[in-house]
Amino acid sequence: MLEVKNVVKKYKNFRLNISMEVPSGVITGLLGANGAGKSTTFKTILGLAEPDEGEIIIDGKKIGDFTNKDKAKIGCVMTDSFLPEILKVKEIKGILKASYDTFDEEFFDKKIAQHDISPDKRINELSGGMRAKIKMITALSHDSKLLVLDEPTAGLDVVSREEILAELREYMEKDEERSIVISSHISSDIEKLCDDIYVINNGEVILHDDTDRLLFEYASLKVLDEDFEKLDKQYIIAHRKESYGYECLTDKKDYYLENYPSMVVEKMNLDELMLILYKGERL
Amino acid sequence: MKGLIIKDLKLILQNKFIIILMVLFSILGLIFDMDSDFMVAYFTICCTGLAISTCGYDEKNNTVSYLMTMPVSRREYVVEKYFFTSVCGFIGYFISVLIICINSFVFKKSPFEFTSLSFGIFLFLLPSLMIPLNIKFGTTKGRVVSLAVAGIISFIIAALVPPLIMMTKIENVEIVDDVTIAITQVEIGPKSILISAGIVVILLAIYFISMLLSMRIIKHKSF
């Protein structure tokens, strides 16, 4: 569905150099610290920033050759950008109806009613949660094939976040050809939702794997100073110095469990994994 | 394009105070036979300005960036802005001309002043100047730059016109006088019509060059 091929985007103090692929029927997550390049990646995918090198292909077509009809197949949520917030929900609906041939008015009405969003309220009168939901409903309401979601759950409470994730699951269930690429600071959201995850830092992909593998095959090894030198490092991705010795990140948990039975091997969540990737020394 | 027009229409309707003020001036204009120059200039500038103010709303929530993800091309965004601004400006111009026509021909108050029609230049000049600057620099910086540009243009005119008049007088060419007459004289003659048409053509050329410039600016803009 989406191919980002060797895309380079240069700014004054930042360089994005990224390749990624999002097949049909897959939800891909993008994890990274602030300023890692997530939003720049999304902007290049959406054609908002022209790459200096490389190409972006969506549904077999280069983004540069996109017509309005092609653009209608992409739904997006961006943290800092939406239709004018001074307008009422029903006015937003009017704009969408006039802009998208595929706009599903019934779906839009059903969803705003389901989430208790009044059509007569201005967007800037809605709570943060409601605002995030209306952005999401907008992205879902025109039968898009690809959703590009930059921090759609940022700043929301757990209930609102769960409701948004439920909407995304419902979207994916409708059609096997649909895909989502999503970024979030909240790694538990990514963990629950995504099939695979890209971790980026300083504009580059530093890790890509299936979510299941990341959660069940990756692990943290607690290694004492004296054991660290002797440790087989062929499956060590990164390590960092700790008070007791070294914490090492491996993608072959079972190998170390079998070969180093006395070693402490702990499962990691995505936050812990990110921390060692960001703070540790990569091998 | 239709979605953009609806958006801009909804946005200018947010300025209820200015719209009420315009309705009030229309009524006052009819009752008190207000100065026709003021009426045409006020309505034209107000309506054009209202339409251009939608650029500010677009900038506020990074709406332009969002619009570019919708089925809207960068070129369409620019064309719609010029089209919408011109239509709004023309509506203001038409209302004001209608009011002074009613005063002159129906109520037989003051005579119809053709010179007032010349304020229609704002229909072309305001969007030509403001839209590319707003797209390039944003509304806040764009306003500052537009003031600077207006200052530079005024300075150039002030510096060039007196020597030009002197030069035309020396060479016994009456073109500057003819332009002045075309703008200021009440009588309509073939010469003044020709010169007025020339001015309209120049204004249209500026308008389309400005539109092309805006398209060029937005084409390479990163959002």
Short mmCIF file of C-alpha atoms in Angstrom, two decimals:
data_model
loop_
_atom_site.label_atom_id
_atom_site.label_comp_id
_atom_site.label_asym_id
_atom_site.label_seq_id
_atom_site.Cartn_x
_atom_site.Cartn_y
_atom_site.Cartn_z
CA MET A 1 0.00 0.00 0.00
CA LEU A 2 2.70 2.48 1.03
CA GLU A 3 6.35 2.43 0.06
CA VAL A 4 8.79 5.04 1.26
CA LYS A 5 11.92 4.42 -0.80
CA ASN A 6 15.19 6.01 0.37
CA VAL A 7 13.49 9.30 1.08
CA VAL A 8 15.81 12.10 2.08
CA LYS A 9 14.54 15.44 3.28
CA LYS A 10 17.07 18.02 4.37
CA TYR A 11 16.44 20.92 6.68
CA LYS A 12 18.90 23.36 8.18
CA ASN A 13 19.62 21.31 11.30
CA PHE A 14 17.94 18.03 10.45
CA ARG A 15 18.16 15.31 7.85
CA LEU A 16 15.50 12.66 7.33
CA ASN A 17 16.72 9.52 5.60
CA ILE A 18 14.08 6.85 5.72
CA SER A 19 12.75 3.78 3.96
CA MET A 20 9.65 1.94 5.07
CA GLU A 21 6.87 -0.21 3.74
CA VAL A 22 3.29 -0.60 4.85
CA PRO A 23 1.58 -3.55 3.11
CA SER A 24 -2.18 -3.73 2.61
CA GLY A 25 -4.11 -4.94 5.63
CA VAL A 26 -1.34 -3.92 8.02
CA ILE A 27 -1.12 -1.34 10.80
CA THR A 28 2.38 0.07 11.08
CA GLY A 29 3.56 2.12 14.02
CA LEU A 30 6.21 4.80 14.07
CA LEU A 31 7.92 5.33 17.40
CA GLY A 32 10.44 7.99 18.19
CA ALA A 33 11.30 10.77 20.59
CA ASN A 34 10.37 14.39 19.95
CA GLY A 35 12.22 15.67 16.92
CA ALA A 36 13.12 12.15 15.73
CA GLY A 37 11.47 12.79 12.35
CA LYS A 38 8.00 11.24 12.72
CA SER A 39 6.08 14.32 11.63
CA THR A 40 8.50 15.02 8.79
CA THR A 41 8.01 11.44 7.61
CA PHE A 42 4.24 11.91 7.66
CA LYS A 43 4.50 15.23 5.86
CA THR A 44 6.51 13.68 3.04
CA ILE A 45 4.05 10.77 2.84
CA LEU A 46 1.17 13.24 2.57
CA GLY A 47 2.95 15.32 -0.07
CA LEU A 48 3.21 18.34 2.24
CA ALA A 49 6.98 18.38 2.04
CA GLU A 50 8.74 17.43 -1.18
CA PRO A 51 11.58 14.94 -0.60
CA ASP A 52 15.04 15.96 -1.82
CA GLU A 53 15.73 12.36 -2.82
CA GLY A 54 13.83 9.09 -3.07
CA GLU A 55 10.19 8.44 -3.79
CA ILE A 56 6.92 7.69 -2.09
CA ILE A 57 4.53 5.26 -3.70
CA ILE A 58 0.97 4.80 -2.50
CA ASP A 59 -1.21 2.10 -4.02
CA GLY A 60 1.27 1.75 -6.90
CA LYS A 61 1.39 5.45 -7.78
CA LYS A 62 4.07 8.03 -7.04
CA ILE A 63 2.85 10.76 -4.69
CA GLY A 64 4.01 13.41 -7.17
CA ASP A 65 1.57 12.05 -9.77
CA PHE A 66 -1.40 12.06 -7.41
CA THR A 67 -4.68 13.49 -8.65
CA ASN A 68 -7.42 14.76 -6.35
CA LYS A 69 -9.15 11.39 -6.70
CA ASP A 70 -6.00 9.64 -5.44
CA LYS A 71 -5.71 12.08 -2.55
CA ALA A 72 -9.26 11.27 -1.50
CA LYS A 73 -8.09 7.70 -0.78
CA ILE A 74 -5.89 8.96 2.05
CA GLY A 75 -7.28 9.97 5.40
CA CYS A 76 -5.12 11.78 7.88
CA VAL A 77 -4.94 13.12 11.38
CA MET A 78 -2.24 15.64 12.20
CA THR A 79 -1.55 16.97 15.67
CA ASP A 80 -1.32 20.63 14.80
CA SER A 81 -3.52 20.96 11.79
CA PHE A 82 -7.19 20.73 10.92
CA LEU A 83 -10.00 22.63 9.26
CA PRO A 84 -10.70 26.04 10.87
CA GLU A 85 -11.59 25.44 14.50
CA ILE A 86 -13.88 28.46 14.53
CA LEU A 87 -16.34 26.47 12.41
CA LYS A 88 -19.12 24.28 13.75
CA VAL A 89 -19.11 20.52 13.40
CA LYS A 90 -22.01 20.67 10.93
CA GLU A 91 -20.07 23.25 8.86
CA ILE A 92 -17.06 20.94 8.78
CA LYS A 93 -19.41 18.23 7.50
CA GLY A 94 -20.58 20.59 4.74
CA ILE A 95 -16.98 21.21 3.64
CA LEU A 96 -16.19 17.48 3.64
CA LYS A 97 -19.35 16.68 1.71
CA ALA A 98 -18.43 19.20 -0.97
CA SER A 99 -14.80 18.02 -1.11
CA TYR A 100 -15.03 14.22 -1.13
CA ASP A 101 -17.14 12.31 -3.65
CA THR A 102 -16.89 9.34 -1.30
CA PHE A 103 -17.98 11.22 1.83
CA ASP A 104 -20.28 9.02 3.92
CA GLU A 105 -22.68 11.47 5.56
CA GLU A 106 -24.59 8.74 7.37
CA PHE A 107 -21.36 7.39 8.91
CA PHE A 108 -20.31 10.90 9.98
CA ASP A 109 -23.67 11.62 11.63
CA LYS A 110 -23.71 8.21 13.30
CA LYS A 111 -20.22 8.61 14.70
CA ILE A 112 -20.67 12.14 16.06
CA ALA A 113 -23.90 11.03 17.74
CA GLN A 114 -22.14 7.94 19.14
CA HIS A 115 -19.40 10.12 20.66
CA ASP A 116 -21.87 12.76 21.95
CA ILE A 117 -20.45 15.49 19.72
CA SER A 118 -23.01 18.21 19.07
CA PRO A 119 -23.15 19.28 15.40
CA ASP A 120 -23.87 22.85 16.53
CA LYS A 121 -20.68 23.20 18.54
CA ARG A 122 -17.65 24.96 17.17
CA ILE A 123 -14.49 22.81 17.07
CA ASN A 124 -12.72 25.20 19.47
CA GLU A 125 -15.54 24.71 21.99
CA LEU A 126 -14.98 20.96 22.13
CA SER A 127 -12.81 19.25 24.73
CA GLY A 128 -9.42 17.85 23.71
CA GLY A 129 -10.88 14.36 23.54
CA MET A 130 -13.83 15.44 21.40
CA ARG A 131 -11.52 17.38 19.10
CA ALA A 132 -9.32 14.32 18.61
CA LYS A 133 -12.42 12.24 17.89
CA ILE A 134 -13.79 14.66 15.31
CA LYS A 135 -10.41 14.64 13.56
CA MET A 136 -10.51 10.86 13.54
CA ILE A 137 -14.13 10.70 12.34
CA THR A 138 -13.19 13.11 9.53
CA ALA A 139 -10.34 10.85 8.43
CA LEU A 140 -12.58 7.78 8.55
CA SER A 141 -15.60 9.27 6.81
CA HIS A 142 -14.52 9.19 3.16
CA ASP A 143 -13.71 5.54 2.54
CA SER A 144 -9.95 6.05 2.56
CA LYS A 145 -7.60 3.17 1.81
CA LEU A 146 -4.70 4.50 3.82
CA LEU A 147 -4.81 6.32 7.14
CA VAL A 148 -1.84 8.46 8.09
CA LEU A 149 -2.17 9.32 11.76
CA ASP A 150 0.31 11.55 13.53
CA GLU A 151 -0.22 11.33 17.28
CA PRO A 152 -4.00 10.87 17.12
CA THR A 153 -4.21 10.00 20.82
CA ALA A 154 -1.85 12.69 22.16
CA GLY A 155 -3.02 14.31 25.38
CA LEU A 156 -6.07 12.08 25.76
CA ASP A 157 -7.26 10.13 28.77
CA VAL A 158 -7.29 6.35 28.67
CA VAL A 159 -11.03 6.13 27.85
CA SER A 160 -10.83 8.49 24.86
CA ARG A 161 -7.69 6.73 23.65
CA GLU A 162 -9.35 3.36 23.81
CA GLU A 163 -12.37 4.71 21.88
CA ILE A 164 -10.10 5.99 19.14
CA LEU A 165 -8.23 2.70 18.95
CA ALA A 166 -11.57 0.90 18.71
CA GLU A 167 -12.53 3.10 15.74
CA LEU A 168 -9.27 2.15 14.03
CA ARG A 169 -9.85 -1.57 14.60
CA GLU A 170 -13.36 -1.20 13.19
CA TYR A 171 -11.92 0.62 10.15
CA MET A 172 -9.47 -2.21 9.46
CA GLU A 173 -12.13 -4.90 9.77
CA LYS A 174 -14.17 -3.45 6.89
CA ASP A 175 -11.70 -4.25 4.14
CA GLU A 176 -8.45 -6.21 3.83
CA GLU A 177 -6.98 -3.65 1.46
CA ARG A 178 -6.84 -0.93 4.10
CA SER A 179 -3.70 0.14 5.92
CA ILE A 180 -2.74 2.48 8.71
CA VAL A 181 0.52 4.17 9.56
CA ILE A 182 0.40 5.72 13.01
CA SER A 183 2.74 7.49 15.39
CA SER A 184 2.26 7.92 19.09
CA HIS A 185 4.21 8.86 22.18
CA ILE A 186 2.10 6.38 24.05
CA SER A 187 3.83 3.12 23.30
CA SER A 188 1.05 1.02 24.87
CA ASP A 189 -1.31 2.30 22.13
CA ILE A 190 1.16 1.24 19.46
CA GLU A 191 1.72 -2.07 21.21
CA LYS A 192 -1.99 -2.88 21.26
CA LEU A 193 -2.72 -1.77 17.72
CA CYS A 194 0.21 -2.26 15.37
CA ASP A 195 1.39 -5.29 13.43
CA ASP A 196 4.87 -3.93 12.98
CA ILE A 197 6.86 -1.02 14.36
CA TYR A 198 9.58 1.27 13.08
CA VAL A 199 11.70 3.05 15.68
CA ILE A 200 13.33 6.19 14.37
CA ASN A 201 15.97 8.45 15.80
CA ASN A 202 17.67 11.50 14.26
CA GLY A 203 15.74 10.98 11.05
CA GLU A 204 16.79 7.36 10.55
CA VAL A 205 15.17 3.99 11.18
CA ILE A 206 17.10 2.33 13.98
CA LEU A 207 14.84 -0.68 14.39
CA HIS A 208 12.03 -2.38 12.48
CA ASP A 209 10.29 -5.58 13.46
CA ASP A 210 6.93 -7.23 14.02
CA THR A 211 5.24 -6.15 17.23
CA ASP A 212 4.93 -9.74 18.42
CA ARG A 213 8.65 -10.30 17.97
CA LEU A 214 9.47 -7.05 19.73
CA LEU A 215 7.33 -8.02 22.68
CA PHE A 216 8.12 -11.72 22.94
CA GLU A 217 11.56 -12.30 21.41
CA TYR A 218 13.32 -9.12 22.39
CA ALA A 219 14.56 -8.97 25.96
CA SER A 220 16.79 -7.16 28.36
CA LEU A 221 19.85 -9.01 29.64
CA LYS A 222 21.33 -7.93 32.94
CA VAL A 223 25.04 -8.68 32.66
CA LEU A 224 27.67 -8.21 35.35
CA ASP A 225 30.85 -6.33 34.45
CA GLU A 226 32.99 -9.44 34.59
CA ASP A 227 30.63 -11.42 32.35
CA PHE A 228 30.16 -8.70 29.72
CA GLU A 229 33.47 -9.28 27.91
CA LYS A 230 32.81 -13.02 27.61
CA LEU A 231 29.21 -12.53 26.41
CA ASP A 232 28.42 -13.68 22.87
CA LYS A 233 27.30 -10.38 21.32
CA GLN A 234 26.10 -11.64 17.93
CA TYR A 235 22.45 -11.12 18.95
CA ILE A 236 22.98 -8.00 21.01
CA ILE A 237 21.48 -4.88 19.40
CA ALA A 238 22.46 -2.27 22.00
CA HIS A 239 23.82 -2.04 25.51
CA ARG A 240 24.19 0.56 28.18
CA LYS A 241 26.18 0.89 31.37
CA GLU A 242 24.31 0.39 34.63
CA SER A 243 25.41 0.38 38.27
CA TYR A 244 25.50 -3.45 38.36
CA GLY A 245 27.20 -3.86 34.98
CA TYR A 246 25.48 -3.72 31.60
CA GLU A 247 21.93 -3.88 30.33
CA CYS A 248 21.85 -5.43 26.87
CA LEU A 249 19.06 -5.53 24.31
CA THR A 250 18.72 -8.76 22.36
CA ASP A 251 16.33 -9.93 19.67
CA LYS A 252 17.05 -13.61 20.49
CA LYS A 253 15.88 -14.04 24.04
CA ASP A 254 15.80 -17.84 23.82
CA TYR A 255 19.42 -18.06 22.70
CA TYR A 256 20.61 -16.38 25.89
CA LEU A 257 18.16 -18.30 28.06
CA GLU A 258 19.57 -21.56 26.71
CA ASN A 259 23.24 -20.63 26.68
CA TYR A 260 23.42 -18.46 29.79
CA PRO A 261 20.98 -20.11 32.23
CA SER A 262 22.20 -18.06 35.18
CA MET A 263 21.78 -14.73 33.39
CA VAL A 264 18.83 -12.45 34.25
CA VAL A 265 16.70 -12.19 31.11
CA GLU A 266 13.67 -9.90 31.33
CA LYS A 267 10.86 -9.17 28.92
CA MET A 268 10.60 -5.50 27.91
CA ASN A 269 7.83 -3.18 27.00
CA LEU A 270 8.29 -0.72 24.14
CA ASP A 271 9.23 2.17 26.45
CA GLU A 272 12.09 0.17 27.95
CA LEU A 273 13.16 -0.97 24.51
CA MET A 274 13.14 2.62 23.20
CA LEU A 275 15.14 3.79 26.20
CA ILE A 276 17.99 1.37 25.64
CA LEU A 277 17.99 2.07 21.91
CA TYR A 278 18.13 5.81 22.50
CA LYS A 279 20.43 5.94 25.51
CA GLY A 280 22.57 2.88 24.90
CA GLU A 281 25.41 2.14 22.53
CA ARG A 282 24.27 0.33 19.42
CA LEU A 283 26.28 -2.61 18.12
CA MET B 1 -12.87 23.80 -5.21
CA LYS B 2 -16.49 23.70 -4.02
CA GLY B 3 -15.37 22.67 -0.54
CA LEU B 4 -12.89 25.56 -0.41
CA ILE B 5 -15.57 28.06 -1.43
CA ILE B 6 -17.95 26.75 1.24
CA LYS B 7 -15.16 26.97 3.82
CA ASP B 8 -14.32 30.57 2.94
CA LEU B 9 -17.97 31.55 2.84
CA LYS B 10 -18.51 30.10 6.32
CA LEU B 11 -15.38 31.88 7.51
CA ILE B 12 -16.35 35.35 6.33
CA LEU B 13 -19.77 34.90 7.90
CA GLN B 14 -17.92 34.72 11.23
CA ASN B 15 -17.23 38.47 10.88
CA LYS B 16 -20.78 39.39 11.76
CA PHE B 17 -19.80 42.81 13.16
CA ILE B 18 -18.26 43.96 9.87
CA ILE B 19 -21.22 42.59 7.90
CA ILE B 20 -23.70 44.40 10.18
CA LEU B 21 -21.60 47.57 9.82
CA MET B 22 -21.78 47.28 6.04
CA VAL B 23 -25.56 46.83 6.10
CA LEU B 24 -25.74 49.89 8.38
CA PHE B 25 -23.62 51.94 5.99
CA SER B 26 -25.83 50.83 3.08
CA ILE B 27 -28.90 52.15 4.91
CA LEU B 28 -27.11 55.33 6.00
CA GLY B 29 -25.84 55.76 2.46
CA LEU B 30 -29.38 55.67 1.13
CA ILE B 31 -30.81 57.98 3.83
CA PHE B 32 -28.07 60.59 4.02
CA ASP B 33 -26.67 60.52 0.49
CA MET B 34 -23.14 59.78 1.74
CA ASP B 35 -20.10 60.68 -0.32
CA SER B 36 -19.98 58.31 -3.29
CA ASP B 37 -16.16 58.05 -3.25
CA PHE B 38 -16.32 56.88 0.35
CA MET B 39 -19.14 54.43 -0.38
CA VAL B 40 -17.39 52.70 -3.28
CA ALA B 41 -13.98 52.64 -1.59
CA TYR B 42 -15.43 51.42 1.73
CA PHE B 43 -17.56 48.62 0.30
CA THR B 44 -14.94 47.42 -2.17
CA ILE B 45 -12.08 47.41 0.35
CA CYS B 46 -14.24 45.93 3.09
CA CYS B 47 -15.55 43.03 1.02
CA THR B 48 -12.16 42.31 -0.58
CA GLY B 49 -10.50 42.55 2.84
CA LEU B 50 -13.06 40.18 4.38
CA ALA B 51 -12.31 37.61 1.69
CA ILE B 52 -8.54 38.01 2.10
CA SER B 53 -8.96 37.58 5.87
CA THR B 54 -9.78 33.91 5.21
CA CYS B 55 -6.01 33.45 4.61
CA GLY B 56 -5.56 34.29 8.30
CA TYR B 57 -8.05 31.64 9.36
CA ASP B 58 -6.31 29.14 7.08
CA GLU B 59 -3.03 29.93 8.75
CA LYS B 60 -4.34 29.81 12.31
CA ASN B 61 -4.86 26.05 12.65
CA ASN B 62 -2.40 25.16 9.90
CA THR B 63 -5.52 24.67 7.84
CA VAL B 64 -3.65 25.13 4.55
CA SER B 65 -1.54 22.13 5.45
CA TYR B 66 -4.68 20.08 6.18
CA LEU B 67 -6.38 21.26 2.99
CA MET B 68 -3.42 20.03 0.96
CA THR B 69 -4.10 16.51 2.24
CA MET B 70 -7.67 16.76 0.96
CA PRO B 71 -8.67 16.42 -2.71
CA VAL B 72 -7.43 19.94 -3.38
CA SER B 73 -4.37 20.79 -5.44
CA ARG B 74 -2.07 23.66 -4.55
CA ARG B 75 -3.04 25.35 -7.82
CA GLU B 76 -6.76 25.05 -6.99
CA TYR B 77 -6.18 26.61 -3.59
CA VAL B 78 -4.62 29.68 -5.20
CA VAL B 79 -7.25 29.96 -7.95
CA GLU B 80 -10.05 29.70 -5.38
CA LYS B 81 -8.51 32.42 -3.21
CA TYR B 82 -8.34 34.86 -6.16
CA PHE B 83 -11.78 33.87 -7.44
CA PHE B 84 -13.41 34.14 -4.02
CA THR B 85 -11.73 37.47 -3.23
CA SER B 86 -12.73 38.93 -6.59
CA VAL B 87 -16.33 37.79 -6.30
CA CYS B 88 -16.62 39.20 -2.75
CA GLY B 89 -14.95 42.46 -3.79
CA PHE B 90 -17.20 42.75 -6.82
CA ILE B 91 -20.30 42.20 -4.68
CA GLY B 92 -19.18 45.08 -2.42
CA TYR B 93 -18.41 47.25 -5.44
CA PHE B 94 -21.78 46.41 -7.03
CA ILE B 95 -23.73 47.19 -3.82
CA SER B 96 -22.02 50.57 -3.44
CA VAL B 97 -22.56 51.49 -7.09
CA LEU B 98 -26.18 50.41 -6.75
CA ILE B 99 -26.61 52.69 -3.71
CA ILE B 100 -25.12 55.74 -5.46
CA CYS B 101 -27.20 54.97 -8.58
CA ILE B 102 -30.39 54.84 -6.48
CA ASN B 103 -29.42 58.13 -4.83
CA SER B 104 -28.68 59.80 -8.15
CA PHE B 105 -31.32 58.42 -10.48
CA VAL B 106 -34.21 57.42 -8.21
CA PHE B 107 -33.99 59.87 -5.30
CA LYS B 108 -32.39 62.55 -7.52
CA LYS B 109 -29.98 63.56 -4.74
CA SER B 110 -26.41 64.36 -5.83
CA PRO B 111 -25.41 63.74 -9.48
CA PHE B 112 -23.77 60.43 -10.37
CA GLU B 113 -20.01 60.70 -9.93
CA PHE B 114 -18.24 58.55 -12.49
CA THR B 115 -14.92 59.21 -10.77
CA SER B 116 -16.12 57.11 -7.82
CA LEU B 117 -16.05 54.05 -10.08
CA SER B 118 -12.27 54.33 -10.24
CA PHE B 119 -12.09 52.94 -6.69
CA GLY B 120 -12.79 49.61 -8.36
CA ILE B 121 -8.99 49.38 -8.78
CA PHE B 122 -8.96 47.93 -5.25
CA LEU B 123 -10.76 44.90 -6.68
CA PHE B 124 -7.56 44.07 -8.54
CA LEU B 125 -4.84 45.68 -6.46
CA LEU B 126 -5.68 44.31 -3.00
CA PRO B 127 -5.73 40.61 -3.93
CA SER B 128 -2.78 41.07 -6.29
CA LEU B 129 -0.68 42.41 -3.44
CA MET B 130 -2.01 40.59 -0.40
CA ILE B 131 -2.57 36.99 -1.57
CA PRO B 132 1.00 36.22 -2.72
CA LEU B 133 2.42 37.94 0.38
CA ASN B 134 0.09 35.98 2.67
CA ILE B 135 1.03 32.71 0.98
CA LYS B 136 4.73 33.48 1.10
CA PHE B 137 5.09 35.07 4.54
CA GLY B 138 1.86 34.26 6.40
CA THR B 139 -0.70 36.88 7.40
CA THR B 140 1.24 38.69 10.15
CA LYS B 141 4.52 39.03 8.26
CA GLY B 142 2.55 39.45 5.03
CA ARG B 143 0.79 42.51 6.44
CA VAL B 144 4.12 44.09 7.41
CA VAL B 145 5.66 43.28 4.03
CA SER B 146 2.58 44.64 2.21
CA LEU B 147 2.94 47.94 4.11
CA ALA B 148 6.59 48.05 3.10
CA VAL B 149 5.70 47.25 -0.54
CA ALA B 150 2.95 49.91 -0.51
CA GLY B 151 5.49 52.40 0.89
CA ILE B 152 8.06 51.54 -1.78
CA ILE B 153 5.45 51.83 -4.56
CA SER B 154 4.27 55.21 -3.18
CA PHE B 155 7.88 56.40 -3.00
CA ILE B 156 8.57 55.32 -6.58
CA ILE B 157 5.38 57.02 -7.81
CA ALA B 158 6.20 60.18 -5.84
CA ALA B 159 9.72 60.17 -7.25
CA LEU B 160 8.81 59.31 -10.84
CA VAL B 161 5.55 61.14 -11.54
CA PRO B 162 6.71 64.79 -11.25
CA PRO B 163 9.68 64.30 -13.64
CA LEU B 164 7.38 62.30 -15.96
CA ILE B 165 4.86 65.13 -16.05
CA MET B 166 7.66 67.61 -16.71
CA MET B 167 9.01 65.39 -19.48
CA THR B 168 5.61 64.96 -21.17
CA LYS B 169 5.02 68.68 -21.01
CA ILE B 170 8.41 69.43 -22.56
CA GLU B 171 7.78 66.96 -25.37
CA ASN B 172 4.26 68.27 -25.72
CA VAL B 173 2.81 64.81 -25.11
CA GLU B 174 -0.49 64.97 -23.29
CA ILE B 175 -0.76 61.37 -22.11
CA VAL B 176 -0.40 62.14 -18.39
CA ASP B 177 -3.00 64.87 -18.65
CA ASP B 178 -5.27 62.48 -20.55
CA VAL B 179 -4.94 59.82 -17.85
CA THR B 180 -5.69 62.44 -15.19
CA ILE B 181 -8.70 63.58 -17.15
CA ALA B 182 -9.87 60.01 -17.69
CA ILE B 183 -9.75 59.44 -13.96
CA THR B 184 -11.16 62.76 -12.82
CA GLN B 185 -13.42 64.20 -15.48
CA VAL B 186 -17.13 63.61 -15.36
CA GLU B 187 -17.75 63.59 -19.08
CA ILE B 188 -17.24 60.32 -20.88
CA GLY B 189 -15.44 60.69 -24.17
CA PRO B 190 -13.81 58.15 -26.48
CA LYS B 191 -10.36 59.13 -25.22
CA SER B 192 -11.23 58.66 -21.53
CA ILE B 193 -12.94 55.33 -22.28
CA LEU B 194 -9.85 54.12 -24.11
CA ILE B 195 -7.54 55.16 -21.29
CA SER B 196 -9.85 53.65 -18.66
CA ALA B 197 -9.90 50.42 -20.66
CA GLY B 198 -6.08 50.57 -20.78
CA ILE B 199 -5.96 50.93 -17.01
CA VAL B 200 -8.30 47.92 -16.59
CA VAL B 201 -6.08 45.85 -18.92
CA ILE B 202 -2.98 46.79 -16.89
CA LEU B 203 -4.79 45.93 -13.64
CA LEU B 204 -5.92 42.59 -15.07
CA ALA B 205 -2.35 41.86 -16.17
CA ILE B 206 -1.08 42.64 -12.64
CA TYR B 207 -3.84 40.41 -11.24
CA PHE B 208 -2.93 37.41 -13.41
CA ILE B 209 0.81 37.87 -12.90
CA SER B 210 0.14 37.94 -9.16
CA MET B 211 -1.90 34.72 -9.45
CA LEU B 212 0.92 32.99 -11.37
CA LEU B 213 3.39 34.20 -8.76
CA SER B 214 1.21 32.79 -5.95
CA MET B 215 1.03 29.44 -7.75
CA ARG B 216 4.81 29.41 -8.06
CA ILE B 217 5.25 30.25 -4.38
CA ILE B 218 2.86 27.55 -3.16
CA LYS B 219 4.21 24.91 -5.57
CA HIS B 220 7.51 24.60 -3.69
CA LYS B 221 6.22 25.42 -0.24
CA SER B 222 6.72 22.87 2.56
CA PHE B 223 3.88 22.77 5.04
#
